């Protein structure tokens, strides 16, 4: 526990039952060794400032309040040990300054105050260290260029009980005033997750900034405090959509609404666990050549292959990829173990064209159902009203 260190020669004092962190003299000139009185030259008497405290420390997760016993505040600056400032405003009566952001846990601050008559004072205070810290992972990563379907996605290390409070501190700005909404879910990993998607697919070229201004926010019981802010900047790339038709065994790539190529494919074997998922899914990652083993997706030991041009569509293991061993079925039958397979030259071409975040719209009666919301990025399978209802602020 850090101790307070008054910067003035005056000792701390209690004001109306409030624990005063540091009572510093606010004078137009230098202070003396004790409370000063008006002298013959008209120097104003000392005025003390206080900061809202709990015991000997300020309470994290609340705005900082600086108050005056006498006089009126003109300007207050609150700076942490790293030089970051807490912005705030002075009340109409000039007696109180309140920060716009909350005090972060485990942080030391310096208050510098100036009165309307030129008096100044400084004071130090600290907040208690958090018992538990919550962190998060943002997607897409910073300075990414992604396809028109990629949501902004946040996965939290620990549970978030105070979802509404956390959501209030998530700020999305775009270059073209895109309309969107947050939606909460449990990630495939079991962790709490919140995504932001537009009402419709992003417009290509949109510049997006996400600021998670969470420093000093309590995520709730068992979750812990956030002790920093997070930010990511994203650019939306070209307008392209992949359409996979399970019934006709064709895959098409459209750019700006125009068909660029029509490719024969083979989807998942219908009638059981090996069928493909239908729905509007999102290309999560381009993984190149990977080892695919059926036992990792609950299909026993049916296959163990090195697979080229692998494009992940779901966490449960649905990919689009090269499948030369299924060449005789391309364009005529669905015979894979759940993935969308293509001949190697076609898979290579698609792999080179697509970008992470492109929508893969899979349709057809041969599917085993619609992709779940948290099985990758499944939010485009919800109506706009259904998605908005998942916000904690609705």
mmCIF file of C-alpha atoms in Angstrom:
data_model
loop_
_atom_site.group_PDB
_atom_site.id
_atom_site.type_symbol
_atom_site.label_atom_id
_atom_site.label_comp_id
_atom_site.label_asym_id
_atom_site.label_seq_id
_atom_site.Cartn_x
_atom_site.Cartn_y
_atom_site.Cartn_z
ATOM 1 C CA UNK A 1 0.000 0.000 0.000
ATOM 2 C CA UNK A 2 1.537 3.298 -1.082
ATOM 3 C CA UNK A 3 1.552 6.256 1.263
ATOM 4 C CA UNK A 4 0.385 9.725 0.360
ATOM 5 C CA UNK A 5 2.980 12.416 0.077
ATOM 6 C CA UNK A 6 1.678 15.978 0.525
ATOM 7 C CA UNK A 7 3.651 18.432 -1.532
ATOM 8 C CA UNK A 8 2.835 21.399 0.631
ATOM 9 C CA UNK A 9 4.187 22.070 4.141
ATOM 10 C CA UNK A 10 0.700 21.648 5.586
ATOM 11 C CA UNK A 11 -0.563 18.478 7.243
ATOM 12 C CA UNK A 12 -3.714 16.655 6.123
ATOM 13 C CA UNK A 13 -7.051 17.586 7.623
ATOM 14 C CA UNK A 14 -10.506 16.016 7.828
ATOM 15 C CA UNK A 15 -13.327 17.890 6.102
ATOM 16 C CA UNK A 16 -16.921 17.044 7.044
ATOM 17 C CA UNK A 17 -16.103 13.411 7.801
ATOM 18 C CA UNK A 18 -14.205 12.848 4.504
ATOM 19 C CA UNK A 19 -10.719 11.375 4.678
ATOM 20 C CA UNK A 20 -8.548 14.036 3.086
ATOM 21 C CA UNK A 21 -5.642 12.747 1.081
ATOM 22 C CA UNK A 22 -3.448 15.805 0.975
ATOM 23 C CA UNK A 23 -4.449 19.225 2.133
ATOM 24 C CA UNK A 24 -2.231 21.600 0.226
ATOM 25 C CA UNK A 25 -2.158 25.368 0.570
ATOM 26 C CA UNK A 26 -3.776 27.233 -2.298
ATOM 27 C CA UNK A 27 -2.149 30.643 -2.225
ATOM 28 C CA UNK A 28 -1.174 33.298 -4.673
ATOM 29 C CA UNK A 29 2.365 33.184 -3.277
ATOM 30 C CA UNK A 30 4.534 30.715 -1.352
ATOM 31 C CA UNK A 31 3.102 29.122 1.809
ATOM 32 C CA UNK A 32 4.496 29.112 5.336
ATOM 33 C CA UNK A 33 4.886 26.429 7.965
ATOM 34 C CA UNK A 34 1.219 26.434 9.017
ATOM 35 C CA UNK A 35 -2.178 27.784 8.059
ATOM 36 C CA UNK A 36 -1.651 31.357 6.954
ATOM 37 C CA UNK A 37 -3.768 34.365 7.725
ATOM 38 C CA UNK A 38 -4.405 37.419 5.601
ATOM 39 C CA UNK A 39 -1.449 39.745 6.042
ATOM 40 C CA UNK A 40 -1.149 43.488 5.766
ATOM 41 C CA UNK A 41 -0.562 43.199 2.003
ATOM 42 C CA UNK A 42 -3.891 41.444 1.504
ATOM 43 C CA UNK A 43 -2.557 37.924 0.736
ATOM 44 C CA UNK A 44 -5.526 35.551 0.800
ATOM 45 C CA UNK A 45 -5.730 32.838 3.486
ATOM 46 C CA UNK A 46 -4.815 29.265 2.611
ATOM 47 C CA UNK A 47 -7.527 27.055 1.161
ATOM 48 C CA UNK A 48 -7.342 23.298 1.440
ATOM 49 C CA UNK A 49 -8.191 20.709 -1.249
ATOM 50 C CA UNK A 50 -9.346 17.145 -0.723
ATOM 51 C CA UNK A 51 -9.688 14.028 -2.870
ATOM 52 C CA UNK A 52 -12.391 11.390 -2.373
ATOM 53 C CA UNK A 53 -10.777 8.562 -0.399
ATOM 54 C CA UNK A 54 -11.628 5.284 1.268
ATOM 55 C CA UNK A 55 -9.375 5.095 4.291
ATOM 56 C CA UNK A 56 -5.901 6.147 3.203
ATOM 57 C CA UNK A 57 -6.450 5.434 -0.477
ATOM 58 C CA UNK A 58 -8.827 6.534 -3.188
ATOM 59 C CA UNK A 59 -11.315 3.938 -4.383
ATOM 60 C CA UNK A 60 -10.605 2.545 -7.830
ATOM 61 C CA UNK A 61 -13.465 2.394 -10.290
ATOM 62 C CA UNK A 62 -14.943 5.748 -9.301
ATOM 63 C CA UNK A 63 -14.407 9.221 -10.746
ATOM 64 C CA UNK A 64 -11.831 11.348 -8.940
ATOM 65 C CA UNK A 65 -13.349 14.321 -7.126
ATOM 66 C CA UNK A 66 -11.252 17.283 -6.027
ATOM 67 C CA UNK A 67 -12.988 19.742 -3.706
ATOM 68 C CA UNK A 68 -12.261 23.138 -2.187
ATOM 69 C CA UNK A 69 -13.156 24.321 1.289
ATOM 70 C CA UNK A 70 -12.785 27.955 0.228
ATOM 71 C CA UNK A 71 -12.462 29.807 -3.033
ATOM 72 C CA UNK A 72 -13.288 28.564 -6.532
ATOM 73 C CA UNK A 73 -11.415 26.137 -8.753
ATOM 74 C CA UNK A 74 -10.331 27.351 -12.143
ATOM 75 C CA UNK A 75 -8.324 24.392 -13.401
ATOM 76 C CA UNK A 76 -7.404 20.933 -12.124
ATOM 77 C CA UNK A 77 -4.921 18.496 -13.655
ATOM 78 C CA UNK A 78 -4.724 14.882 -12.460
ATOM 79 C CA UNK A 79 -1.757 12.931 -13.838
ATOM 80 C CA UNK A 80 -0.689 9.334 -13.242
ATOM 81 C CA UNK A 81 2.883 8.124 -12.846
ATOM 82 C CA UNK A 82 3.169 7.474 -16.597
ATOM 83 C CA UNK A 83 2.132 11.002 -17.503
ATOM 84 C CA UNK A 84 -1.408 10.167 -18.630
ATOM 85 C CA UNK A 85 -4.039 12.651 -17.505
ATOM 86 C CA UNK A 86 -7.607 12.256 -16.313
ATOM 87 C CA UNK A 87 -9.810 14.784 -18.080
ATOM 88 C CA UNK A 88 -12.613 16.342 -16.077
ATOM 89 C CA UNK A 89 -14.791 19.362 -15.460
ATOM 90 C CA UNK A 90 -15.231 21.984 -12.751
ATOM 91 C CA UNK A 91 -18.711 22.263 -11.249
ATOM 92 C CA UNK A 92 -20.774 25.369 -11.812
ATOM 93 C CA UNK A 93 -20.117 26.653 -8.298
ATOM 94 C CA UNK A 94 -16.364 26.156 -8.724
ATOM 95 C CA UNK A 95 -16.065 24.039 -5.574
ATOM 96 C CA UNK A 96 -15.632 20.582 -7.150
ATOM 97 C CA UNK A 97 -13.750 19.066 -10.062
ATOM 98 C CA UNK A 98 -14.820 15.588 -11.256
ATOM 99 C CA UNK A 99 -12.888 13.383 -13.663
ATOM 100 C CA UNK A 100 -14.602 12.007 -16.765
ATOM 101 C CA UNK A 101 -12.757 8.687 -16.442
ATOM 102 C CA UNK A 102 -12.571 6.456 -13.403
ATOM 103 C CA UNK A 103 -9.490 6.058 -11.240
ATOM 104 C CA UNK A 104 -7.518 2.947 -12.202
ATOM 105 C CA UNK A 105 -6.536 0.420 -9.517
ATOM 106 C CA UNK A 106 -2.945 0.259 -8.299
ATOM 107 C CA UNK A 107 -2.141 3.707 -9.647
ATOM 108 C CA UNK A 108 -0.523 6.800 -8.170
ATOM 109 C CA UNK A 109 -1.848 10.218 -9.156
ATOM 110 C CA UNK A 110 -0.775 13.829 -8.718
ATOM 111 C CA UNK A 111 -3.355 16.614 -8.420
ATOM 112 C CA UNK A 112 -2.432 20.141 -9.478
ATOM 113 C CA UNK A 113 -5.117 22.723 -8.752
ATOM 114 C CA UNK A 114 -5.437 26.430 -9.517
ATOM 115 C CA UNK A 115 -8.052 28.808 -8.142
ATOM 116 C CA UNK A 116 -9.730 31.705 -9.868
ATOM 117 C CA UNK A 117 -7.649 34.140 -7.810
ATOM 118 C CA UNK A 118 -4.347 32.550 -8.851
ATOM 119 C CA UNK A 119 -3.799 30.218 -5.887
ATOM 120 C CA UNK A 120 -2.115 26.871 -6.604
ATOM 121 C CA UNK A 121 -1.572 23.588 -4.802
ATOM 122 C CA UNK A 122 -0.512 20.008 -5.469
ATOM 123 C CA UNK A 123 -1.385 16.727 -3.791
ATOM 124 C CA UNK A 124 -0.579 13.048 -4.327
ATOM 125 C CA UNK A 125 -2.878 10.070 -3.884
ATOM 126 C CA UNK A 126 -3.006 6.406 -4.850
ATOM 127 C CA UNK A 127 -5.571 3.671 -5.430
ATOM 128 C CA UNK A 128 -5.344 0.192 -3.975
ATOM 129 C CA UNK A 129 -3.874 -2.552 -6.159
ATOM 130 C CA UNK A 130 -6.447 -4.934 -7.694
ATOM 131 C CA UNK A 131 -6.840 -8.396 -6.233
ATOM 132 C CA UNK A 132 -7.447 -9.732 -9.756
ATOM 133 C CA UNK A 133 -6.762 -8.278 -13.204
ATOM 134 C CA UNK A 134 -8.888 -8.956 -16.273
ATOM 135 C CA UNK A 135 -7.417 -8.768 -19.760
ATOM 136 C CA UNK A 136 -8.734 -9.207 -23.266
ATOM 137 C CA UNK A 137 -7.835 -10.168 -26.817
ATOM 138 C CA UNK A 138 -8.957 -8.039 -29.759
ATOM 139 C CA UNK A 139 -9.692 -9.175 -33.299
ATOM 140 C CA UNK A 140 -8.890 -8.103 -35.915
ATOM 141 C CA UNK A 141 -5.366 -7.214 -34.878
ATOM 142 C CA UNK A 142 -4.021 -3.689 -35.026
ATOM 143 C CA UNK A 143 -3.618 -2.158 -38.501
ATOM 144 C CA UNK A 144 -5.297 -5.148 -40.170
ATOM 145 C CA UNK A 145 -7.068 -5.102 -43.515
ATOM 146 C CA UNK A 146 -10.010 -7.502 -43.487
ATOM 147 C CA UNK A 147 -13.022 -8.516 -45.518
ATOM 148 C CA UNK A 148 -16.470 -6.977 -45.412
ATOM 149 C CA UNK A 149 -17.917 -9.502 -42.916
ATOM 150 C CA UNK A 150 -15.301 -9.428 -40.158
ATOM 151 C CA UNK A 151 -16.792 -8.240 -36.841
ATOM 152 C CA UNK A 152 -14.868 -6.469 -34.116
ATOM 153 C CA UNK A 153 -14.429 -9.179 -31.505
ATOM 154 C CA UNK A 154 -13.258 -9.104 -27.882
ATOM 155 C CA UNK A 155 -12.580 -12.236 -25.822
ATOM 156 C CA UNK A 156 -12.015 -11.718 -22.089
ATOM 157 C CA UNK A 157 -9.597 -13.692 -19.924
ATOM 158 C CA UNK A 158 -12.017 -13.797 -16.975
ATOM 159 C CA UNK A 159 -15.816 -13.648 -16.615
ATOM 160 C CA UNK A 160 -17.560 -10.332 -17.187
ATOM 161 C CA UNK A 161 -20.559 -9.967 -14.886
ATOM 162 C CA UNK A 162 -20.815 -6.197 -15.328
ATOM 163 C CA UNK A 163 -21.524 -6.482 -19.044
ATOM 164 C CA UNK A 164 -23.450 -3.233 -19.358
ATOM 165 C CA UNK A 165 -20.745 -1.255 -17.554
ATOM 166 C CA UNK A 166 -18.028 -2.763 -19.737
ATOM 167 C CA UNK A 167 -20.008 -2.184 -22.929
ATOM 168 C CA UNK A 168 -20.398 1.514 -22.069
ATOM 169 C CA UNK A 169 -16.620 1.866 -22.323
ATOM 170 C CA UNK A 170 -16.292 0.266 -25.773
ATOM 171 C CA UNK A 171 -16.134 2.969 -28.440
ATOM 172 C CA UNK A 172 -16.327 2.300 -32.195
ATOM 173 C CA UNK A 173 -15.727 5.080 -34.710
ATOM 174 C CA UNK A 174 -15.743 4.736 -38.486
ATOM 175 C CA UNK A 175 -14.868 6.930 -41.440
ATOM 176 C CA UNK A 176 -18.429 6.780 -42.794
ATOM 177 C CA UNK A 177 -20.666 6.607 -39.696
ATOM 178 C CA UNK A 178 -21.376 2.903 -40.035
ATOM 179 C CA UNK A 179 -24.311 1.759 -37.898
ATOM 180 C CA UNK A 180 -23.587 -1.255 -35.704
ATOM 181 C CA UNK A 181 -24.224 -2.907 -32.366
ATOM 182 C CA UNK A 182 -22.480 -5.012 -29.716
ATOM 183 C CA UNK A 183 -23.627 -8.538 -28.930
ATOM 184 C CA UNK A 184 -22.568 -10.763 -26.022
ATOM 185 C CA UNK A 185 -22.003 -14.511 -26.141
ATOM 186 C CA UNK A 186 -19.898 -17.278 -24.700
ATOM 187 C CA UNK A 187 -16.947 -17.906 -26.990
ATOM 188 C CA UNK A 188 -16.221 -21.408 -28.317
ATOM 189 C CA UNK A 189 -13.405 -21.472 -25.741
ATOM 190 C CA UNK A 190 -15.942 -20.959 -22.941
ATOM 191 C CA UNK A 191 -14.834 -17.393 -22.216
ATOM 192 C CA UNK A 192 -17.022 -14.302 -22.330
ATOM 193 C CA UNK A 193 -16.970 -12.554 -25.688
ATOM 194 C CA UNK A 194 -18.556 -9.471 -27.200
ATOM 195 C CA UNK A 195 -18.643 -8.661 -30.930
ATOM 196 C CA UNK A 196 -19.609 -5.523 -32.856
ATOM 197 C CA UNK A 197 -21.065 -5.963 -36.330
ATOM 198 C CA UNK A 198 -22.698 -3.487 -38.694
ATOM 199 C CA UNK A 199 -26.315 -3.789 -39.737
ATOM 200 C CA UNK A 200 -25.075 -4.904 -43.160
ATOM 201 C CA UNK A 201 -21.667 -5.962 -44.455
ATOM 202 C CA UNK A 202 -19.023 -3.240 -44.139
ATOM 203 C CA UNK A 203 -18.469 -0.912 -47.065
ATOM 204 C CA UNK A 204 -15.037 -1.477 -48.631
ATOM 205 C CA UNK A 205 -12.482 1.148 -47.675
ATOM 206 C CA UNK A 206 -14.085 1.923 -44.313
ATOM 207 C CA UNK A 207 -11.605 2.972 -41.617
ATOM 208 C CA UNK A 208 -12.534 1.587 -38.207
ATOM 209 C CA UNK A 209 -11.156 2.357 -34.747
ATOM 210 C CA UNK A 210 -12.092 0.434 -31.622
ATOM 211 C CA UNK A 211 -11.169 1.972 -28.276
ATOM 212 C CA UNK A 212 -11.801 -0.172 -25.222
ATOM 213 C CA UNK A 213 -11.478 2.527 -22.542
ATOM 214 C CA UNK A 214 -11.527 0.041 -19.684
ATOM 215 C CA UNK A 215 -8.751 1.241 -17.394
ATOM 216 C CA UNK A 216 -10.381 1.469 -13.962
ATOM 217 C CA UNK A 217 -13.475 -0.588 -14.862
ATOM 218 C CA UNK A 218 -14.512 -3.511 -12.646
ATOM 219 C CA UNK A 219 -15.665 -6.517 -14.701
ATOM 220 C CA UNK A 220 -17.532 -7.938 -11.720
ATOM 221 C CA UNK A 221 -17.386 -10.907 -9.375
ATOM 222 C CA UNK A 222 -14.621 -13.397 -10.304
ATOM 223 C CA UNK A 223 -13.575 -11.188 -13.212
ATOM 224 C CA UNK A 224 -11.281 -8.559 -11.751
ATOM 225 C CA UNK A 225 -10.324 -5.052 -12.768
ATOM 226 C CA UNK A 226 -9.069 -3.767 -16.078
ATOM 227 C CA UNK A 227 -5.847 -1.829 -15.592
ATOM 228 C CA UNK A 228 -5.287 -0.499 -19.109
ATOM 229 C CA UNK A 229 -7.061 0.675 -22.242
ATOM 230 C CA UNK A 230 -6.961 -1.184 -25.556
ATOM 231 C CA UNK A 231 -7.246 0.005 -29.136
ATOM 232 C CA UNK A 232 -7.164 -1.392 -32.643
ATOM 233 C CA UNK A 233 -7.407 0.212 -36.084
ATOM 234 C CA UNK A 234 -8.829 -1.719 -39.018
ATOM 235 C CA UNK A 235 -9.344 -1.070 -42.722
ATOM 236 C CA UNK A 236 -12.064 -2.875 -44.655
ATOM 237 C CA UNK A 237 -10.658 -4.361 -47.849
ATOM 238 C CA UNK A 238 -12.207 -5.245 -51.182
ATOM 239 C CA UNK A 239 -15.830 -6.225 -51.582
ATOM 240 C CA UNK A 240 -15.887 -9.935 -52.250
ATOM 241 C CA UNK A 241 -18.158 -12.804 -51.272
ATOM 242 C CA UNK A 242 -17.698 -16.565 -51.625
ATOM 243 C CA UNK A 243 -20.906 -18.511 -52.279
ATOM 244 C CA UNK A 244 -20.887 -22.285 -51.756
ATOM 245 C CA UNK A 245 -23.913 -24.235 -53.038
ATOM 246 C CA UNK A 246 -24.048 -27.674 -51.401
ATOM 247 C CA UNK A 247 -26.940 -28.872 -53.570
ATOM 248 C CA UNK A 248 -25.330 -27.977 -56.909
ATOM 249 C CA UNK A 249 -21.742 -28.568 -55.723
ATOM 250 C CA UNK A 250 -20.458 -25.225 -56.973
ATOM 251 C CA UNK A 251 -18.368 -22.482 -55.365
ATOM 252 C CA UNK A 252 -18.431 -18.960 -56.778
ATOM 253 C CA UNK A 253 -16.325 -15.901 -55.989
ATOM 254 C CA UNK A 254 -18.005 -12.530 -56.445
ATOM 255 C CA UNK A 255 -16.200 -9.189 -56.432
ATOM 256 C CA UNK A 256 -18.277 -6.000 -56.273
ATOM 257 C CA UNK A 257 -21.308 -8.181 -56.973
ATOM 258 C CA UNK A 258 -19.875 -9.639 -60.175
ATOM 259 C CA UNK A 259 -19.069 -13.332 -60.541
ATOM 260 C CA UNK A 260 -15.329 -13.825 -61.086
ATOM 261 C CA UNK A 261 -15.074 -17.602 -61.095
ATOM 262 C CA UNK A 262 -17.294 -20.688 -60.776
ATOM 263 C CA UNK A 263 -15.543 -23.738 -59.320
ATOM 264 C CA UNK A 264 -16.685 -27.354 -58.847
ATOM 265 C CA UNK A 265 -16.600 -28.458 -55.201
ATOM 266 C CA UNK A 266 -17.600 -31.243 -52.862
ATOM 267 C CA UNK A 267 -19.135 -30.513 -49.461
ATOM 268 C CA UNK A 268 -19.671 -32.637 -46.378
ATOM 269 C CA UNK A 269 -21.340 -36.033 -46.654
ATOM 270 C CA UNK A 270 -25.043 -35.483 -45.847
ATOM 271 C CA UNK A 271 -27.036 -37.332 -43.238
ATOM 272 C CA UNK A 272 -24.759 -37.180 -40.207
ATOM 273 C CA UNK A 273 -21.867 -35.512 -38.422
ATOM 274 C CA UNK A 274 -19.843 -35.313 -41.640
ATOM 275 C CA UNK A 275 -22.281 -32.888 -43.263
ATOM 276 C CA UNK A 276 -21.270 -29.245 -43.692
ATOM 277 C CA UNK A 277 -22.727 -26.309 -41.782
ATOM 278 C CA UNK A 278 -24.850 -23.868 -43.735
ATOM 279 C CA UNK A 279 -25.125 -20.137 -43.148
ATOM 280 C CA UNK A 280 -23.181 -16.926 -43.502
ATOM 281 C CA UNK A 281 -19.805 -17.737 -42.037
ATOM 282 C CA UNK A 282 -16.627 -15.657 -42.086
ATOM 283 C CA UNK A 283 -13.129 -16.618 -43.183
ATOM 284 C CA UNK A 284 -11.291 -16.684 -39.848
ATOM 285 C CA UNK A 285 -7.752 -17.440 -41.015
ATOM 286 C CA UNK A 286 -5.661 -18.648 -43.936
ATOM 287 C CA UNK A 287 -3.582 -21.484 -42.515
ATOM 288 C CA UNK A 288 -1.756 -22.900 -45.526
ATOM 289 C CA UNK A 289 -0.756 -26.543 -45.181
ATOM 290 C CA UNK A 290 -1.969 -28.145 -41.964
ATOM 291 C CA UNK A 291 -2.416 -31.600 -40.487
ATOM 292 C CA UNK A 292 -6.092 -32.562 -40.336
ATOM 293 C CA UNK A 293 -7.027 -35.487 -38.099
ATOM 294 C CA UNK A 294 -10.591 -36.676 -37.800
ATOM 295 C CA UNK A 295 -10.216 -37.570 -34.125
ATOM 296 C CA UNK A 296 -9.784 -33.874 -33.229
ATOM 297 C CA UNK A 297 -13.354 -33.182 -34.400
ATOM 298 C CA UNK A 298 -14.940 -36.313 -32.956
ATOM 299 C CA UNK A 299 -14.952 -38.434 -36.118
ATOM 300 C CA UNK A 300 -12.755 -41.275 -34.888
ATOM 301 C CA UNK A 301 -9.665 -42.157 -36.926
ATOM 302 C CA UNK A 302 -11.191 -41.846 -40.399
ATOM 303 C CA UNK A 303 -8.407 -39.620 -41.737
ATOM 304 C CA UNK A 304 -5.030 -38.091 -40.937
ATOM 305 C CA UNK A 305 -3.831 -35.918 -43.822
ATOM 306 C CA UNK A 306 -1.612 -32.962 -44.622
ATOM 307 C CA UNK A 307 -3.993 -30.561 -46.339
ATOM 308 C CA UNK A 308 -2.995 -27.650 -48.593
ATOM 309 C CA UNK A 309 -4.568 -24.186 -48.951
ATOM 310 C CA UNK A 310 -6.581 -24.499 -45.747
ATOM 311 C CA UNK A 311 -9.041 -21.677 -45.003
ATOM 312 C CA UNK A 312 -10.720 -21.892 -41.580
ATOM 313 C CA UNK A 313 -14.448 -21.146 -41.396
ATOM 314 C CA UNK A 314 -15.413 -22.430 -37.927
ATOM 315 C CA UNK A 315 -13.816 -23.395 -34.618
ATOM 316 C CA UNK A 316 -15.369 -26.846 -34.938
ATOM 317 C CA UNK A 317 -13.135 -27.656 -37.891
ATOM 318 C CA UNK A 318 -14.955 -26.683 -41.080
ATOM 319 C CA UNK A 319 -12.506 -25.459 -43.713
ATOM 320 C CA UNK A 320 -12.371 -24.771 -47.415
ATOM 321 C CA UNK A 321 -9.250 -26.467 -48.811
ATOM 322 C CA UNK A 322 -7.632 -28.557 -51.508
ATOM 323 C CA UNK A 323 -8.966 -32.136 -51.581
ATOM 324 C CA UNK A 324 -7.376 -33.934 -54.538
ATOM 325 C CA UNK A 325 -8.337 -37.334 -53.058
ATOM 326 C CA UNK A 326 -11.990 -36.384 -53.690
ATOM 327 C CA UNK A 327 -11.441 -35.201 -57.270
ATOM 328 C CA UNK A 328 -13.995 -37.609 -58.768
ATOM 329 C CA UNK A 329 -16.772 -36.029 -56.683
ATOM 330 C CA UNK A 330 -16.055 -32.377 -57.467
ATOM 331 C CA UNK A 331 -19.154 -30.820 -59.001
ATOM 332 C CA UNK A 332 -21.282 -33.938 -58.562
ATOM 333 C CA UNK A 333 -21.566 -35.133 -54.929
ATOM 334 C CA UNK A 334 -20.880 -34.163 -51.326
ATOM 335 C CA UNK A 335 -18.403 -36.726 -50.002
ATOM 336 C CA UNK A 336 -16.092 -34.868 -47.590
ATOM 337 C CA UNK A 337 -15.939 -35.095 -43.802
ATOM 338 C CA UNK A 338 -17.566 -31.675 -43.425
ATOM 339 C CA UNK A 339 -15.249 -29.313 -45.291
ATOM 340 C CA UNK A 340 -15.584 -27.668 -48.686
ATOM 341 C CA UNK A 341 -13.101 -29.420 -50.954
ATOM 342 C CA UNK A 342 -11.717 -28.329 -54.316
ATOM 343 C CA UNK A 343 -9.136 -29.541 -56.793
ATOM 344 C CA UNK A 344 -5.688 -28.253 -55.865
ATOM 345 C CA UNK A 345 -5.383 -25.639 -58.666
ATOM 346 C CA UNK A 346 -8.814 -24.233 -57.809
ATOM 347 C CA UNK A 347 -8.079 -24.199 -54.076
ATOM 348 C CA UNK A 348 -4.801 -22.397 -54.748
ATOM 349 C CA UNK A 349 -6.622 -19.761 -56.802
ATOM 350 C CA UNK A 350 -9.292 -19.197 -54.134
ATOM 351 C CA UNK A 351 -6.656 -19.081 -51.379
ATOM 352 C CA UNK A 352 -4.756 -16.365 -53.252
ATOM 353 C CA UNK A 353 -7.910 -14.304 -53.828
ATOM 354 C CA UNK A 354 -9.649 -14.324 -50.462
ATOM 355 C CA UNK A 355 -8.858 -12.193 -47.431
ATOM 356 C CA UNK A 356 -9.531 -12.895 -43.767
ATOM 357 C CA UNK A 357 -12.989 -11.541 -43.017
ATOM 358 C CA UNK A 358 -14.544 -12.437 -46.371
ATOM 359 C CA UNK A 359 -18.043 -13.915 -46.052
ATOM 360 C CA UNK A 360 -18.517 -17.528 -47.120
ATOM 361 C CA UNK A 361 -22.237 -17.950 -47.720
ATOM 362 C CA UNK A 362 -22.988 -21.677 -47.588
ATOM 363 C CA UNK A 363 -26.444 -22.880 -48.582
ATOM 364 C CA UNK A 364 -28.178 -26.130 -49.435
ATOM 365 C CA UNK A 365 -30.408 -28.880 -48.067
ATOM 366 C CA UNK A 366 -27.457 -31.237 -47.560
ATOM 367 C CA UNK A 367 -26.253 -29.275 -44.507
ATOM 368 C CA UNK A 368 -26.540 -30.530 -40.925
ATOM 369 C CA UNK A 369 -27.844 -27.185 -39.672
ATOM 370 C CA UNK A 370 -26.873 -23.538 -39.355
ATOM 371 C CA UNK A 371 -23.515 -22.524 -37.953
ATOM 372 C CA UNK A 372 -23.775 -21.581 -34.256
ATOM 373 C CA UNK A 373 -23.232 -17.980 -33.220
ATOM 374 C CA UNK A 374 -19.979 -18.672 -31.357
ATOM 375 C CA UNK A 375 -18.600 -21.301 -33.756
ATOM 376 C CA UNK A 376 -16.356 -18.772 -35.435
ATOM 377 C CA UNK A 377 -18.203 -15.600 -36.437
ATOM 378 C CA UNK A 378 -21.824 -16.672 -36.769
ATOM 379 C CA UNK A 379 -23.522 -13.341 -36.117
ATOM 380 C CA UNK A 380 -24.511 -12.781 -39.733
ATOM 381 C CA UNK A 381 -27.030 -15.615 -39.362
ATOM 382 C CA UNK A 382 -29.070 -13.432 -36.992
ATOM 383 C CA UNK A 383 -31.443 -10.706 -38.112
ATOM 384 C CA UNK A 384 -30.486 -7.151 -37.219
ATOM 385 C CA UNK A 385 -33.143 -7.069 -34.480
ATOM 386 C CA UNK A 386 -31.948 -10.395 -33.056
ATOM 387 C CA UNK A 387 -28.372 -9.167 -33.014
ATOM 388 C CA UNK A 388 -29.215 -5.847 -31.347
ATOM 389 C CA UNK A 389 -31.051 -7.738 -28.599
ATOM 390 C CA UNK A 390 -27.731 -9.280 -27.547
ATOM 391 C CA UNK A 391 -26.389 -5.915 -26.396
ATOM 392 C CA UNK A 392 -26.228 -5.527 -22.616
ATOM 393 C CA UNK A 393 -27.486 -1.966 -23.032
ATOM 394 C CA UNK A 394 -30.802 -2.963 -24.630
#
